[in-house]
Tab-separated table of N, CA and C in Angstrom:
chain	number	residue	atom	x	y	z
A	1082	UNK	N	-54.242	26.490	32.204
A	1082	UNK	CA	-55.322	27.343	32.728
A	1082	UNK	C	-56.587	26.502	32.931
A	1083	UNK	N	-56.990	26.373	34.162
A	1083	UNK	CA	-58.189	25.569	34.437
A	1083	UNK	C	-59.429	26.446	34.341
A	1084	UNK	N	-60.563	25.799	34.447
A	1084	UNK	CA	-61.833	26.515	34.382
A	1084	UNK	C	-61.931	27.553	35.505
A	1085	UNK	N	-61.527	27.169	36.703
A	1085	UNK	CA	-61.607	28.078	37.848
A	1085	UNK	C	-60.724	29.303	37.687
A	1086	UNK	N	-59.519	29.074	37.147
A	1086	UNK	CA	-58.602	30.193	36.930
A	1086	UNK	C	-59.179	31.180	35.922
A	1087	UNK	N	-59.767	30.643	34.878
A	1087	UNK	CA	-60.339	31.512	33.859
A	1087	UNK	C	-61.477	32.345	34.453
A	1088	UNK	N	-62.305	31.685	35.274
A	1088	UNK	CA	-63.423	32.386	35.896
A	1088	UNK	C	-62.928	33.491	36.827
A	1089	UNK	N	-61.886	33.177	37.608
A	1089	UNK	CA	-61.307	34.180	38.494
A	1089	UNK	C	-60.770	35.367	37.706
A	1090	UNK	N	-60.105	35.066	36.609
A	1090	UNK	CA	-59.524	36.140	35.801
A	1090	UNK	C	-60.614	37.033	35.216
A	1091	UNK	N	-61.701	36.417	34.736
A	1091	UNK	CA	-62.805	37.203	34.186
A	1091	UNK	C	-63.441	38.062	35.268
A	1092	UNK	N	-63.629	37.473	36.466
A	1092	UNK	CA	-64.234	38.203	37.566
A	1092	UNK	C	-63.365	39.396	37.953
A	1093	UNK	N	-62.046	39.148	37.997
A	1093	UNK	CA	-61.117	40.210	38.363
A	1093	UNK	C	-61.179	41.347	37.348
A	1094	UNK	N	-61.236	40.981	36.069
A	1094	UNK	CA	-61.270	41.985	35.016
A	1094	UNK	C	-62.551	42.812	35.126
A	1095	UNK	N	-63.654	42.120	35.385
A	1095	UNK	CA	-64.949	42.784	35.440
A	1095	UNK	C	-65.033	43.761	36.604
A	1096	UNK	N	-64.518	43.338	37.761
A	1096	UNK	CA	-64.651	44.156	38.964
A	1096	UNK	C	-63.463	45.083	39.188
A	1097	UNK	N	-62.417	44.945	38.385
A	1097	UNK	CA	-61.181	45.706	38.593
A	1097	UNK	C	-60.661	45.521	40.013
A	1098	UNK	N	-60.545	44.259	40.415
A	1098	UNK	CA	-60.182	43.977	41.798
A	1098	UNK	C	-59.037	42.990	41.863
A	1099	UNK	N	-58.572	42.743	43.067
A	1099	UNK	CA	-57.504	41.783	43.287
A	1099	UNK	C	-58.008	40.358	43.293
A	1100	UNK	N	-57.188	39.467	43.831
A	1100	UNK	CA	-57.491	38.046	43.808
A	1100	UNK	C	-58.599	37.696	44.800
A	1101	UNK	N	-58.716	38.475	45.873
A	1101	UNK	CA	-59.577	38.102	46.982
A	1101	UNK	C	-61.052	38.247	46.618
A	1102	UNK	N	-61.792	37.144	46.623
A	1102	UNK	CA	-63.197	37.163	46.226
A	1102	UNK	C	-64.074	37.955	47.171
A	1103	UNK	N	-63.696	37.936	48.461
A	1103	UNK	CA	-64.517	38.642	49.443
A	1103	UNK	C	-64.442	40.150	49.242
A	1104	UNK	N	-63.276	40.653	48.863
A	1104	UNK	CA	-63.142	42.087	48.629
A	1104	UNK	C	-63.890	42.496	47.368
A	1105	UNK	N	-64.000	41.565	46.412
A	1105	UNK	CA	-64.820	41.829	45.231
A	1105	UNK	C	-66.266	42.039	45.657
A	1106	UNK	N	-66.736	41.148	46.526
A	1106	UNK	CA	-68.098	41.237	47.013
A	1106	UNK	C	-68.315	42.542	47.777
A	1107	UNK	N	-67.341	42.873	48.635
A	1107	UNK	CA	-67.429	44.091	49.423
A	1107	UNK	C	-67.488	45.315	48.522
A	1108	UNK	N	-66.616	45.356	47.513
A	1108	UNK	CA	-66.607	46.480	46.584
A	1108	UNK	C	-67.947	46.601	45.875
A	1109	UNK	N	-68.515	45.451	45.502
A	1109	UNK	CA	-69.808	45.432	44.844
A	1109	UNK	C	-70.870	46.043	45.745
A	1110	UNK	N	-70.854	45.670	47.040
A	1110	UNK	CA	-71.810	46.232	47.985
A	1110	UNK	C	-71.639	47.735	48.104
A	1111	UNK	N	-70.382	48.181	48.191
A	1111	UNK	CA	-70.111	49.613	48.349
A	1111	UNK	C	-70.622	50.390	47.147
A	1112	UNK	N	-70.323	49.900	45.943
A	1112	UNK	CA	-70.745	50.634	44.746
A	1112	UNK	C	-72.265	50.626	44.624
A	1113	UNK	N	-72.893	49.508	45.015
A	1113	UNK	CA	-74.350	49.445	44.943
A	1113	UNK	C	-74.967	50.453	45.906
A	1114	UNK	N	-74.399	50.511	47.133
A	1114	UNK	CA	-74.894	51.443	48.137
A	1114	UNK	C	-74.718	52.882	47.659
A	1115	UNK	N	-73.540	53.149	47.040
A	1115	UNK	CA	-73.236	54.488	46.559
A	1115	UNK	C	-74.212	54.898	45.453
A	1116	UNK	N	-74.464	53.998	44.510
A	1116	UNK	CA	-75.363	54.325	43.416
A	1116	UNK	C	-76.793	54.503	43.925
A	1117	UNK	N	-77.147	53.771	44.979
A	1117	UNK	CA	-78.463	53.943	45.584
A	1117	UNK	C	-78.586	55.340	46.203
A	1118	UNK	N	-77.537	55.764	46.912
A	1118	UNK	CA	-77.521	57.119	47.473
A	1118	UNK	C	-77.650	58.153	46.368
A	1119	UNK	N	-76.911	57.946	45.281
A	1119	UNK	CA	-76.939	58.896	44.171
A	1119	UNK	C	-78.348	58.980	43.592
A	1120	UNK	N	-78.997	57.823	43.404
A	1120	UNK	CA	-80.355	57.839	42.867
A	1120	UNK	C	-81.314	58.583	43.778
A	1121	UNK	N	-81.197	58.354	45.107
A	1121	UNK	CA	-82.075	59.047	46.050
A	1121	UNK	C	-81.848	60.549	46.000
A	1122	UNK	N	-80.575	60.949	45.932
A	1122	UNK	CA	-80.262	62.376	45.870
A	1122	UNK	C	-80.774	62.984	44.573
A	1123	UNK	N	-80.693	62.225	43.481
A	1123	UNK	CA	-81.220	62.710	42.216
A	1123	UNK	C	-82.716	62.945	42.311
A	1124	UNK	N	-83.404	62.010	42.981
A	1124	UNK	CA	-84.849	62.143	43.159
A	1124	UNK	C	-85.170	63.416	43.932
A	1125	UNK	N	-84.410	63.642	45.015
A	1125	UNK	CA	-84.675	64.802	45.855
A	1125	UNK	C	-84.360	66.118	45.155
A	1126	UNK	N	-83.162	66.196	44.559
A	1126	UNK	CA	-82.666	67.502	44.101
A	1126	UNK	C	-82.654	67.665	42.592
A	1127	UNK	N	-83.405	66.861	41.870
A	1127	UNK	CA	-83.271	66.910	40.423
A	1127	UNK	C	-82.071	66.082	39.998
A	1128	UNK	N	-81.200	66.639	39.166
A	1128	UNK	CA	-80.024	65.888	38.718
A	1128	UNK	C	-78.775	66.761	38.681
A	1129	UNK	N	-78.292	67.214	39.841
A	1129	UNK	CA	-77.094	68.054	39.859
A	1129	UNK	C	-75.819	67.260	39.614
A	1130	UNK	N	-74.823	67.890	39.064
A	1130	UNK	CA	-73.585	67.213	38.689
A	1130	UNK	C	-72.786	66.734	39.901
A	1131	UNK	N	-72.965	67.378	41.055
A	1131	UNK	CA	-72.173	66.997	42.227
A	1131	UNK	C	-72.409	65.545	42.624
A	1132	UNK	N	-73.633	65.071	42.484
A	1132	UNK	CA	-73.968	63.742	42.979
A	1132	UNK	C	-73.790	62.653	41.915
A	1133	UNK	N	-73.505	63.043	40.699
A	1133	UNK	CA	-73.388	62.045	39.634
A	1133	UNK	C	-71.940	61.787	39.249
A	1134	UNK	N	-70.989	62.107	40.130
A	1134	UNK	CA	-69.581	61.906	39.826
A	1134	UNK	C	-69.182	60.467	40.135
A	1135	UNK	N	-69.225	59.613	39.123
A	1135	UNK	CA	-68.916	58.195	39.307
A	1135	UNK	C	-67.450	57.877	39.007
A	1136	UNK	N	-66.659	58.902	38.702
A	1136	UNK	CA	-65.283	58.648	38.298
A	1136	UNK	C	-64.387	58.289	39.479
A	1137	UNK	N	-64.810	58.593	40.704
A	1137	UNK	CA	-63.975	58.312	41.878
A	1137	UNK	C	-64.312	56.939	42.445
A	1138	UNK	N	-63.711	55.910	41.843
A	1138	UNK	CA	-63.905	54.554	42.343
A	1138	UNK	C	-62.583	54.013	42.843
A	1139	UNK	N	-62.508	53.762	44.118
A	1139	UNK	CA	-61.254	53.262	44.708
A	1139	UNK	C	-61.147	51.760	44.531
């Protein structure tokens, strides 16, 4: 196990993603965008449960 392999494995574990680094980045962007939307909606409407459902992560 080389240093790079270990780093890849840790990254994969952290992001719950496959081997492809670009898809990790993409997923990160998507989740960041989603959480930003959720925060804006929380600001507008208080804190309703509909917008805070973080369990649906593909």
